[in-house]
Coordinates of C-alpha atoms in Angstrom, one line a residue:
Chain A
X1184 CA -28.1 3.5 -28.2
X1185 CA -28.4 5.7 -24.8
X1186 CA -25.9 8.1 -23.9
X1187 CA -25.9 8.1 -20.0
X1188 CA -24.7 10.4 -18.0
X1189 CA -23.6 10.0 -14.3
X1190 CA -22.4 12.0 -11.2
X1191 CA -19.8 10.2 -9.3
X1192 CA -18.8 11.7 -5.5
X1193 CA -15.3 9.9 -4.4
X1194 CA -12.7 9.7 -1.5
X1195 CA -9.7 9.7 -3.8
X1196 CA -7.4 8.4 -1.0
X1197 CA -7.1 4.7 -1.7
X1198 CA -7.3 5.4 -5.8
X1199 CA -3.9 5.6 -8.4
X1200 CA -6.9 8.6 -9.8
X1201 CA -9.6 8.3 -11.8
X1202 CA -7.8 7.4 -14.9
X1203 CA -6.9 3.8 -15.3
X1204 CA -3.7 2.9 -14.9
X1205 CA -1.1 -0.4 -15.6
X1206 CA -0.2 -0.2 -11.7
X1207 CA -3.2 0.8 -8.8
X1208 CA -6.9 0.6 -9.1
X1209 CA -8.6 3.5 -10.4
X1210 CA -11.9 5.4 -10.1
X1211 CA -12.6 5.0 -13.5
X1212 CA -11.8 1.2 -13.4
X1213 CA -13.9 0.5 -10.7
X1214 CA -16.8 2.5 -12.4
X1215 CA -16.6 0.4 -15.3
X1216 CA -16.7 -2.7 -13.6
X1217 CA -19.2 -2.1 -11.8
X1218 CA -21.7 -0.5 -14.4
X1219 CA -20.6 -3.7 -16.7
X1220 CA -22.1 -5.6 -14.0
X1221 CA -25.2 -4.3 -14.3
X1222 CA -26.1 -3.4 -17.6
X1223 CA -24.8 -7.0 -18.5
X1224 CA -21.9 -5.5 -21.5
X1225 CA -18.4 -4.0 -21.8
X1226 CA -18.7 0.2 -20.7
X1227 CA -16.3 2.6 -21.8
X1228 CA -16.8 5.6 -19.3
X1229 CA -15.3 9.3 -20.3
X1230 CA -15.1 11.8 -17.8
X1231 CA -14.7 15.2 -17.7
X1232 CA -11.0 15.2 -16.8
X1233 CA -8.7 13.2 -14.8
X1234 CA -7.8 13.8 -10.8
X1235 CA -4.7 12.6 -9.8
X1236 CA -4.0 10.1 -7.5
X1237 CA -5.7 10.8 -4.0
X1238 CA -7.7 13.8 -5.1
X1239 CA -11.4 13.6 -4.5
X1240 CA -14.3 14.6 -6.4
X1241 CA -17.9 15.9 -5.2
X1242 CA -19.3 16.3 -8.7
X1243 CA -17.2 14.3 -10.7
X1244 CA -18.8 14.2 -14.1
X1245 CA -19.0 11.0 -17.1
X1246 CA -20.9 9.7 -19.5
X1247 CA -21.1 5.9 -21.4
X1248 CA -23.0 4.5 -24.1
X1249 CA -25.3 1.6 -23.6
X1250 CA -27.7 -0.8 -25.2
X1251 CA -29.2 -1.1 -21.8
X1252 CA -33.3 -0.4 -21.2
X1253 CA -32.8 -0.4 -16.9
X1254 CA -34.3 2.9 -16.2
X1255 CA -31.8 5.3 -14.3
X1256 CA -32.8 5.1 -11.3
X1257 CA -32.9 1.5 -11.2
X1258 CA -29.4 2.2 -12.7
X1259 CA -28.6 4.5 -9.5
X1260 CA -29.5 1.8 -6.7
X1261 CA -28.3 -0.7 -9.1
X1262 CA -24.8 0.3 -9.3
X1263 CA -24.2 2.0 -5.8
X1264 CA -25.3 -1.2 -4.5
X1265 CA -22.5 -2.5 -5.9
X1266 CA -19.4 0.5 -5.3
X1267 CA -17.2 0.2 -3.2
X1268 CA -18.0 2.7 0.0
X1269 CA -15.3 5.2 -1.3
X1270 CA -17.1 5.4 -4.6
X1271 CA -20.7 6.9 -5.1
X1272 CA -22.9 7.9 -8.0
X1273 CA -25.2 11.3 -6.9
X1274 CA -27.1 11.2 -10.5
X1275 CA -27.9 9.0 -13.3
X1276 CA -30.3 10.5 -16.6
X1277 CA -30.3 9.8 -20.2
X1278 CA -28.6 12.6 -22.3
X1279 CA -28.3 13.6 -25.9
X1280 CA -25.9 11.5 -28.2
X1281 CA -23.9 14.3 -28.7
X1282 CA -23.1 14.9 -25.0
X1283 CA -19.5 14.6 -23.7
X1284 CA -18.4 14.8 -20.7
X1285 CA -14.8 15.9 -21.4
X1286 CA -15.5 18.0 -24.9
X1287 CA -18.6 19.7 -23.7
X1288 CA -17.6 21.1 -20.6
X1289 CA -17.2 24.8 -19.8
X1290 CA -15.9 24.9 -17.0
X1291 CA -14.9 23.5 -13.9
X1292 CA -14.6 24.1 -10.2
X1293 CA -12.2 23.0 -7.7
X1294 CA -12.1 23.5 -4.2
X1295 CA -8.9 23.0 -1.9
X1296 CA -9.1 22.1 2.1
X1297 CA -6.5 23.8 4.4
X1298 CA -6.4 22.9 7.9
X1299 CA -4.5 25.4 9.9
X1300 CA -4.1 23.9 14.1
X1301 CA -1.6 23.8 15.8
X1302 CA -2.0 20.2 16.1
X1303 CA -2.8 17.7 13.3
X1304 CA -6.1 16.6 13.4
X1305 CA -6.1 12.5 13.1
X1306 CA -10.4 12.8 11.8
X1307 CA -10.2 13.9 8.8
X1308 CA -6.9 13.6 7.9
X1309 CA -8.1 12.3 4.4
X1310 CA -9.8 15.4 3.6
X1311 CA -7.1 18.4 4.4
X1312 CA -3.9 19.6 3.8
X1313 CA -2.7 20.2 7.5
X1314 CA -0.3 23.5 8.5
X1315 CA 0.1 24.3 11.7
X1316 CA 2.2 27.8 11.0
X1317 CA -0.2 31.0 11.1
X1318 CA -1.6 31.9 8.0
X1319 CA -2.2 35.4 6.4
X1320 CA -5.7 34.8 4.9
X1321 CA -6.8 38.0 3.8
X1322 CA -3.4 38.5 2.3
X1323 CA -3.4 35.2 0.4
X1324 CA -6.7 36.1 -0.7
X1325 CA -6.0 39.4 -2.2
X1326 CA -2.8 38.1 -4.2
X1327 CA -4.5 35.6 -5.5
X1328 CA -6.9 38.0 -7.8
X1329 CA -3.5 38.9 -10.1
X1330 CA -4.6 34.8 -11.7
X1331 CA -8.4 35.9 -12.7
X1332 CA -8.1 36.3 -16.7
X1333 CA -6.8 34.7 -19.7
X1334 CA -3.0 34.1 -19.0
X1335 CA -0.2 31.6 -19.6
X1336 CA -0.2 29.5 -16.4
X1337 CA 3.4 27.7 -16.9
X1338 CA 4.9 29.0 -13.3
X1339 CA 2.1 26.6 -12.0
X1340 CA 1.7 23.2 -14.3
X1341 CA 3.3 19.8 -13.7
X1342 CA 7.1 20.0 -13.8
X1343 CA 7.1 17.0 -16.1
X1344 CA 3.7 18.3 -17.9
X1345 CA 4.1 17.9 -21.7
X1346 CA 4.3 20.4 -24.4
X1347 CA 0.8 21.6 -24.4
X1348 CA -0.5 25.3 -24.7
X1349 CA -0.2 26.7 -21.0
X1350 CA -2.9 29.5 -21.4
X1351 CA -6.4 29.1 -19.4
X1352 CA -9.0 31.9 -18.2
X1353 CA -9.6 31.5 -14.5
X1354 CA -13.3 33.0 -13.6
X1355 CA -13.1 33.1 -10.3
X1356 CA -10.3 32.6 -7.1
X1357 CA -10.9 33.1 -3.7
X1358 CA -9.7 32.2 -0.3
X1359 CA -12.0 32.1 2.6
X1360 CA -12.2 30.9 6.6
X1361 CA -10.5 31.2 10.2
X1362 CA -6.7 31.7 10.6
X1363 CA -6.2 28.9 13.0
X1364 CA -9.2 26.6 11.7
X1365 CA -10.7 25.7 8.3
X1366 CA -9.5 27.4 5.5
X1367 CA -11.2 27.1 1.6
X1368 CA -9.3 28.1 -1.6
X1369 CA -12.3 28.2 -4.0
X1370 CA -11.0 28.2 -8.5
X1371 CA -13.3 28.4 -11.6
X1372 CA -11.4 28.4 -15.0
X1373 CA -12.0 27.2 -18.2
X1374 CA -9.7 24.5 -17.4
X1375 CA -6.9 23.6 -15.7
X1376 CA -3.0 22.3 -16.2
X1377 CA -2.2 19.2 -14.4
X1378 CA -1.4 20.1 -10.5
X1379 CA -2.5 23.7 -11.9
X1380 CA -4.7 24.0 -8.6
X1381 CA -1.9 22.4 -6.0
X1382 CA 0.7 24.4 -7.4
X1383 CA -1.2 27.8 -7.1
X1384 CA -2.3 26.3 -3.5
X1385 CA 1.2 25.8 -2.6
X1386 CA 2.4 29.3 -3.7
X1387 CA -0.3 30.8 -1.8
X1388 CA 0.6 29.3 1.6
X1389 CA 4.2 31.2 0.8
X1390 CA 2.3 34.1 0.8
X1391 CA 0.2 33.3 4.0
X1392 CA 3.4 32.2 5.7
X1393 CA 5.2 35.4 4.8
X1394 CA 7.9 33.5 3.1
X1395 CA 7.4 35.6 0.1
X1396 CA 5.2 38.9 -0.6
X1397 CA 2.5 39.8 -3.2
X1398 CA 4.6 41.4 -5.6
X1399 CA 7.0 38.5 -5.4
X1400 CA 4.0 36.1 -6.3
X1401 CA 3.3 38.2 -9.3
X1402 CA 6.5 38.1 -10.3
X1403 CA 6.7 34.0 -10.5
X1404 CA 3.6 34.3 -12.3
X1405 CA 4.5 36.6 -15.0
X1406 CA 7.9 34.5 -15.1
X1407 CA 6.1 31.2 -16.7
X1408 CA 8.4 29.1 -15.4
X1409 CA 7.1 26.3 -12.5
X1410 CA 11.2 26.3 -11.0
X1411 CA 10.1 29.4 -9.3
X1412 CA 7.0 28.5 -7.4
X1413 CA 6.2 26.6 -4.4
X1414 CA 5.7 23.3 -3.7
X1415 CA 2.8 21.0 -4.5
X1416 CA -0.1 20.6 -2.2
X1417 CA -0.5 17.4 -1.2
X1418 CA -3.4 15.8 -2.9
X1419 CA -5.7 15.1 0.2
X1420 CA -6.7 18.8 0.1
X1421 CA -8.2 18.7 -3.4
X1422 CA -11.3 18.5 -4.6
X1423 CA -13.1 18.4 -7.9
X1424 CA -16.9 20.4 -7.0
X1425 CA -18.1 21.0 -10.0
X1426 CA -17.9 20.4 -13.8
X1427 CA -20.2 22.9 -15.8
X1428 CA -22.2 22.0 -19.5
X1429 CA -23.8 25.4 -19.9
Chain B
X1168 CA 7.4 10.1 38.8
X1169 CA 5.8 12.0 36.8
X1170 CA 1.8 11.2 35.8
X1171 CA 1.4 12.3 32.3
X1172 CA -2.4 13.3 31.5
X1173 CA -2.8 13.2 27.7
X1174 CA -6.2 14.0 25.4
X1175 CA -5.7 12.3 22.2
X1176 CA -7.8 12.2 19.0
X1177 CA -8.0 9.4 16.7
X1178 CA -9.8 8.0 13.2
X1179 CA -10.5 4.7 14.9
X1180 CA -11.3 3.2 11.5
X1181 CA -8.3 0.9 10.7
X1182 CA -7.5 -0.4 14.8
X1183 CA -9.2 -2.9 16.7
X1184 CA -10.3 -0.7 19.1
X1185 CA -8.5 1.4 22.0
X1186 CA -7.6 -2.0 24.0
X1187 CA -4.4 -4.0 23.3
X1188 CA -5.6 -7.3 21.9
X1189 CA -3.7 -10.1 20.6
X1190 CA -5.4 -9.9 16.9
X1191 CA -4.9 -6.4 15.4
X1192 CA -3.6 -3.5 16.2
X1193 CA -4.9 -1.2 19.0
X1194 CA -4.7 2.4 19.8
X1195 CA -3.4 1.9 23.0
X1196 CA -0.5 -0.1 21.5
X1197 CA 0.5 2.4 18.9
X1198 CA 0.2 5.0 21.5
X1199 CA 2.6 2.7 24.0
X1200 CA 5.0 2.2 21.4
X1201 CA 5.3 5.8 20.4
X1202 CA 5.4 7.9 23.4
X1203 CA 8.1 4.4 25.1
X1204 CA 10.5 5.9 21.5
X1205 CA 10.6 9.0 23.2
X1206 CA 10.9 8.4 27.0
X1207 CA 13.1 6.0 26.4
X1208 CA 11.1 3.4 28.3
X1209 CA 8.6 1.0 28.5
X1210 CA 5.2 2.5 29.2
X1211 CA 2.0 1.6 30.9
X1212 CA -0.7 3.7 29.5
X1213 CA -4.2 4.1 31.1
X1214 CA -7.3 4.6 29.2
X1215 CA -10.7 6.7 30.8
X1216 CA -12.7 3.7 28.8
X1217 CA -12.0 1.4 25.9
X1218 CA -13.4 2.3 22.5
X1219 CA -14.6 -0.4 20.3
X1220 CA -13.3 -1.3 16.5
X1221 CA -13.9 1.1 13.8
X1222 CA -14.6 3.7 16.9
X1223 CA -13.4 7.0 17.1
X1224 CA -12.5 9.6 19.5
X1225 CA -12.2 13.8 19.6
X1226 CA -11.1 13.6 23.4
X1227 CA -9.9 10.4 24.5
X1228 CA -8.1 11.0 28.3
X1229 CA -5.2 8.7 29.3
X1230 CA -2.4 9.1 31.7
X1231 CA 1.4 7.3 32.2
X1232 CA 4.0 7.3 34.7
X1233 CA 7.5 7.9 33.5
X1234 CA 10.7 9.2 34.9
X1235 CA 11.9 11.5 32.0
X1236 CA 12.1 15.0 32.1
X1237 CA 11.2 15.7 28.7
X1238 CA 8.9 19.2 29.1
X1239 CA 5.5 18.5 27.8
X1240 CA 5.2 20.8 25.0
X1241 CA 8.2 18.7 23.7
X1242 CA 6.3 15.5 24.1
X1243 CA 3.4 17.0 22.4
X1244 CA 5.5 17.5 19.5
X1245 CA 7.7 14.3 19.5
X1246 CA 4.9 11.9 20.1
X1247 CA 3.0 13.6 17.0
X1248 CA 5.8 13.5 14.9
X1249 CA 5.8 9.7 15.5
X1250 CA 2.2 9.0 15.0
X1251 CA 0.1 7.6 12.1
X1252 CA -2.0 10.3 10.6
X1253 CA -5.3 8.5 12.3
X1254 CA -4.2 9.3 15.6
X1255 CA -3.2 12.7 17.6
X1256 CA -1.9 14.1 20.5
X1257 CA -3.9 17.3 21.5
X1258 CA -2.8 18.2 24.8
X1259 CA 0.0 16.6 27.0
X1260 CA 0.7 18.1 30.6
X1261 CA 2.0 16.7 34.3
X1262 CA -1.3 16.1 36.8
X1263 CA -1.4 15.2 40.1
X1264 CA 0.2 11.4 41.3
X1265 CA -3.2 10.5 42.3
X1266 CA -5.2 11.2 38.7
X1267 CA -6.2 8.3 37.1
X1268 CA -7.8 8.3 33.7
X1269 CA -10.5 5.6 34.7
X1270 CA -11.2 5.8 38.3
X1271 CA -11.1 9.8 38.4
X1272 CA -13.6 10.0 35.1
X1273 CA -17.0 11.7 36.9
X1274 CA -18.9 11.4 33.0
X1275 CA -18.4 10.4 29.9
X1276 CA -20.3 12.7 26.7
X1277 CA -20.4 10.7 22.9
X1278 CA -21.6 12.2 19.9
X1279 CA -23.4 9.7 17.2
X1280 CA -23.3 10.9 13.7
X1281 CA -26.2 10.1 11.0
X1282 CA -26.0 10.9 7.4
X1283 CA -30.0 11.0 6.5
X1284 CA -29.4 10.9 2.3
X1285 CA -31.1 9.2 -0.5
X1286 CA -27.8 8.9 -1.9
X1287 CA -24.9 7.0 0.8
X1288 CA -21.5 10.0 0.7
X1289 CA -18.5 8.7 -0.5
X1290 CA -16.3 10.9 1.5
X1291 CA -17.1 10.9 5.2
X1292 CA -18.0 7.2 4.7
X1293 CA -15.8 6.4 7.7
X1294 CA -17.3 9.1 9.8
X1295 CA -21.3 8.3 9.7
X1296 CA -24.0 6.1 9.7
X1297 CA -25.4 6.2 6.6
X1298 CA -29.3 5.9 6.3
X1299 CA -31.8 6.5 3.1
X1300 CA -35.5 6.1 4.9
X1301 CA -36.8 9.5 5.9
X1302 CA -36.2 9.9 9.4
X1303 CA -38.6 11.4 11.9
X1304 CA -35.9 13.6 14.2
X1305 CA -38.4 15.4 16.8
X1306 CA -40.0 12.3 17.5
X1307 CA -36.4 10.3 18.5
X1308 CA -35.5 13.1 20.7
X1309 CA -38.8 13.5 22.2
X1310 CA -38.7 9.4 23.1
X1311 CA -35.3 9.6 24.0
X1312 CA -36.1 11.8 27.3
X1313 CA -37.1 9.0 28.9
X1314 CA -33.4 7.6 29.1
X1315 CA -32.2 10.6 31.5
X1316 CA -31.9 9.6 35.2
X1317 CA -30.0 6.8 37.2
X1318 CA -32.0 3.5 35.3
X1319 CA -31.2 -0.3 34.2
X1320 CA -29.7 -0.2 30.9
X1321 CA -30.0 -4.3 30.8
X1322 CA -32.3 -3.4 27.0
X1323 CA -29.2 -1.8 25.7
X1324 CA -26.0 -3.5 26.8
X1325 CA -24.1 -6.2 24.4
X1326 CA -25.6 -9.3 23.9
X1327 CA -22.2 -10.7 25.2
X1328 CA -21.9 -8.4 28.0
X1329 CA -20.9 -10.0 31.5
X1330 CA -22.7 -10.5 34.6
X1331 CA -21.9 -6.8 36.2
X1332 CA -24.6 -4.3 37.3
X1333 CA -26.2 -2.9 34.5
X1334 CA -27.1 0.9 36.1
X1335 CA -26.0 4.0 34.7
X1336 CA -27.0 7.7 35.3
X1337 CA -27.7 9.4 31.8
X1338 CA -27.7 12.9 32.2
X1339 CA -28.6 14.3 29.0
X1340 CA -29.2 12.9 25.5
X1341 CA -30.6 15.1 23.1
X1342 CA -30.9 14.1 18.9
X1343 CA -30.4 17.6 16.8
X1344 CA -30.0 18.0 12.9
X1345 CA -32.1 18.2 9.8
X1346 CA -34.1 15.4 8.2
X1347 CA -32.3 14.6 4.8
X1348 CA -29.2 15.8 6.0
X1349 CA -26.7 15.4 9.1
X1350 CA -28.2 13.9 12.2
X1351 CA -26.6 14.3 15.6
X1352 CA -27.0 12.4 18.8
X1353 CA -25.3 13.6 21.9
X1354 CA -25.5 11.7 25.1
X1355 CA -23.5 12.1 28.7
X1356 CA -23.8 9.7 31.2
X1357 CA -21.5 8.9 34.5
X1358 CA -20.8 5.6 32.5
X1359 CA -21.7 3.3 29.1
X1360 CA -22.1 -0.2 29.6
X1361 CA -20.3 -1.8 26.1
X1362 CA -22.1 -0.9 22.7
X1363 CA -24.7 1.2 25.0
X1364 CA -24.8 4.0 22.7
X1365 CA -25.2 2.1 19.6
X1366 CA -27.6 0.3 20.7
X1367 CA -30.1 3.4 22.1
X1368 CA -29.3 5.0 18.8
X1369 CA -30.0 1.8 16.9
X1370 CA -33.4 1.6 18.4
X1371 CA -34.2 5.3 18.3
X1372 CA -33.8 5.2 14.5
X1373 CA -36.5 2.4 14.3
X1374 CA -38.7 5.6 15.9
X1375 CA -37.6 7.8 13.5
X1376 CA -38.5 5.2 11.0
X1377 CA -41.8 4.8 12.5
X1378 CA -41.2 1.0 12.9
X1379 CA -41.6 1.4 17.1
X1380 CA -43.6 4.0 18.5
X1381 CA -42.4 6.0 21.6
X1382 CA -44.3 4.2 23.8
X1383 CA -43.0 0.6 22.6
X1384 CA -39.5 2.1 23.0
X1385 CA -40.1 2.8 26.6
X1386 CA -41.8 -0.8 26.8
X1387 CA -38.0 -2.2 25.5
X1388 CA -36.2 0.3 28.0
X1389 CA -38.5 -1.6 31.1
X1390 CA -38.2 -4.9 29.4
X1391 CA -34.3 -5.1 30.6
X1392 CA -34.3 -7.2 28.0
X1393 CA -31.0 -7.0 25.4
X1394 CA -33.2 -9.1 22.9
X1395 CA -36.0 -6.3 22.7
X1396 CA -34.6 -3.7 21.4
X1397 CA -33.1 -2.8 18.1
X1398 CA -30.0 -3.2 15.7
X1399 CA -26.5 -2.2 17.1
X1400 CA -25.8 1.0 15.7
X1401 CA -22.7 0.6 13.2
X1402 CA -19.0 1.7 14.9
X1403 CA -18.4 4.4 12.0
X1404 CA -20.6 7.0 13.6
X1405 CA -19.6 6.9 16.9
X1406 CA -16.9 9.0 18.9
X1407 CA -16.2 9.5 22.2
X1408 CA -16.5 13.6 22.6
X1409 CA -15.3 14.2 26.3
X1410 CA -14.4 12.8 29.3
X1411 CA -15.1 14.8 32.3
X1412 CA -13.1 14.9 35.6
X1413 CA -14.7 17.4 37.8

């Protein structure tokens, strides 16, 4: 049997998320359905993690078994021809048995839109999180450095998350762009909590807002309790760029 | 009375176009609606130009009378708190009784947006015209110099279009971007007959596909012919940039 493995962009907007669900059409539903279609049996896809429900994905990440012979890039034309225009697959090629895309990974990046006008804008209103308050960028940026490193992320994961360890190693955090335009929150870690990402996003506008300071971000950090951070980005900011094997 | 002169920006992906129509919903009408639930009365806005279905706009101009004394920055606000995400308010201000969004327009500019991948994007599907062939950019813009000057458009107006007099004055049109990548087409002219631009961009990509050379695209320009030239350029890609008053 092949072991296939694919690389799915998506607008997340119109999705429940990528895992399937009773209630909403998923990413990972339509994927299926659509790669059943062509290699003519039933396809269980994994990914490499699950995005929540209108989070998008650049370099999404999954892999399915198959008794198939259509060479991949018959499989590439084969199946976009098919996906919705929300839904694309970037790369299709034959991988060891033993890859997984959830078990193998290393790491993965997200990135997270911010766009700070004055005035909404109505293009592109999919893609960004919109705040028309002034934003302290280099301050935001600075703060956020204290997250780099092996630590107990609680203060940021899903208030209803379950009982699972909280600790991940964030790589890498920075926070880039114009005060008054486009604004990128850039995060590498081992892996993430669910709303992990929105949650830090969230408590980093506080800072760039001046509704609280550095020290007081630190603080909610080291207090591993999510009651004391901000709010949840909303999901039309996020995006998953990257999922790393090696 | 006041005349209001507002710039507005919309995602023209899910209306019917700018016009009120009686099957689906228009721009103009959601605009109508809104801005009459904070004047408190019925209002008559005027468009600089209709915009076709699945169009979109970064400057739209449109004016209304009303008798409220609402400032404008207070109107900017209300308005936008009342609008769907697809569609802004950027500017809002009291002009002179005689300005009229149409008659006073002295040019209109419209950007046309290709996305030149192998692989179609899933997000920005709404904003771009997606093509796979390699696409021969110098070549379209050389060819497309011929279109600048006061000229019959007859080649390029909808098949549908009525009777009226088909001459326009294009004063610059210039294709810029990278083969592979993001393709722009800018064009300014005193007026656009209906699907005008689409259709000059439709047939300039047969150029850059090397199915027309330059010379048979002037040979469609002199024809005057609609049937001549090329495919109608999909609505997705096209926005209406500026419209220019003085």
């Amino acid at each position: 049997m092949r072991n296939i493995r694919i690389v799915i962009e998506y607008d997340g907007t119109d999705y429940c998320g990528w895992q399937i669900q009773p209630n909403g059409i998923s990413i990972q539903e339509v994927l299926e359905n659509t790669i059943a279609g062509i290699t003519q049996e039933p396809v269980r896809l994994t990914g490499s993690g699950r995005t929540d429900a209108g989070v998008h994905a650049l370099n999404q990440v999954a892999n399915f078994m198959t008794h198939s012979s259509i060479p991949c890039s018959n499989l590439l034309k084969g199946i976009n021809s098919l996906l919705p225009c929300d839904i694309s697959v970037k790369e299709v090629r034959d991988v060891d048995e033993n890859f997984h895309a959830r078990y193998s990974a290393k790491s993965k990046a997200y990135l997270y839109r911010i766009n700070n006008c004055s005035v909404r804008s109505a293009l592109g209103y999919r893609y960004a999180w919109h705040i028309s308050e002034s934003i302290n960028i280099e301050t935001m940026d600075e703060s956020s450095r204290v997250l780099v490193g092996t630590h107990d992320f609680s203060s940021f994961c899903a208030s209803d998350g379950d009982s699972e360890n909280h600790i991940r190693t964030v790589t890498s955090i920075g926070i880039s762009g114009v005060a008054g335009g486009s604004i990128e929150v850039h995060v590498e870690a081992n892996g993430f909590l669910r709303y992990m990402v929105r949650n830090i996003v969230g408590t980093l506008v506080d800072i760039g807002k001046r509704k609280i300071t550095a020290d007081e971000f630190r603080q909610i950090f080291e207090a591993r309790d999510r009651t004391k951070a901000g709010i949840t980005a909303p999901p039309q900011g996020l995006y998953l760029k990257e999922v790393k094997y090696i």
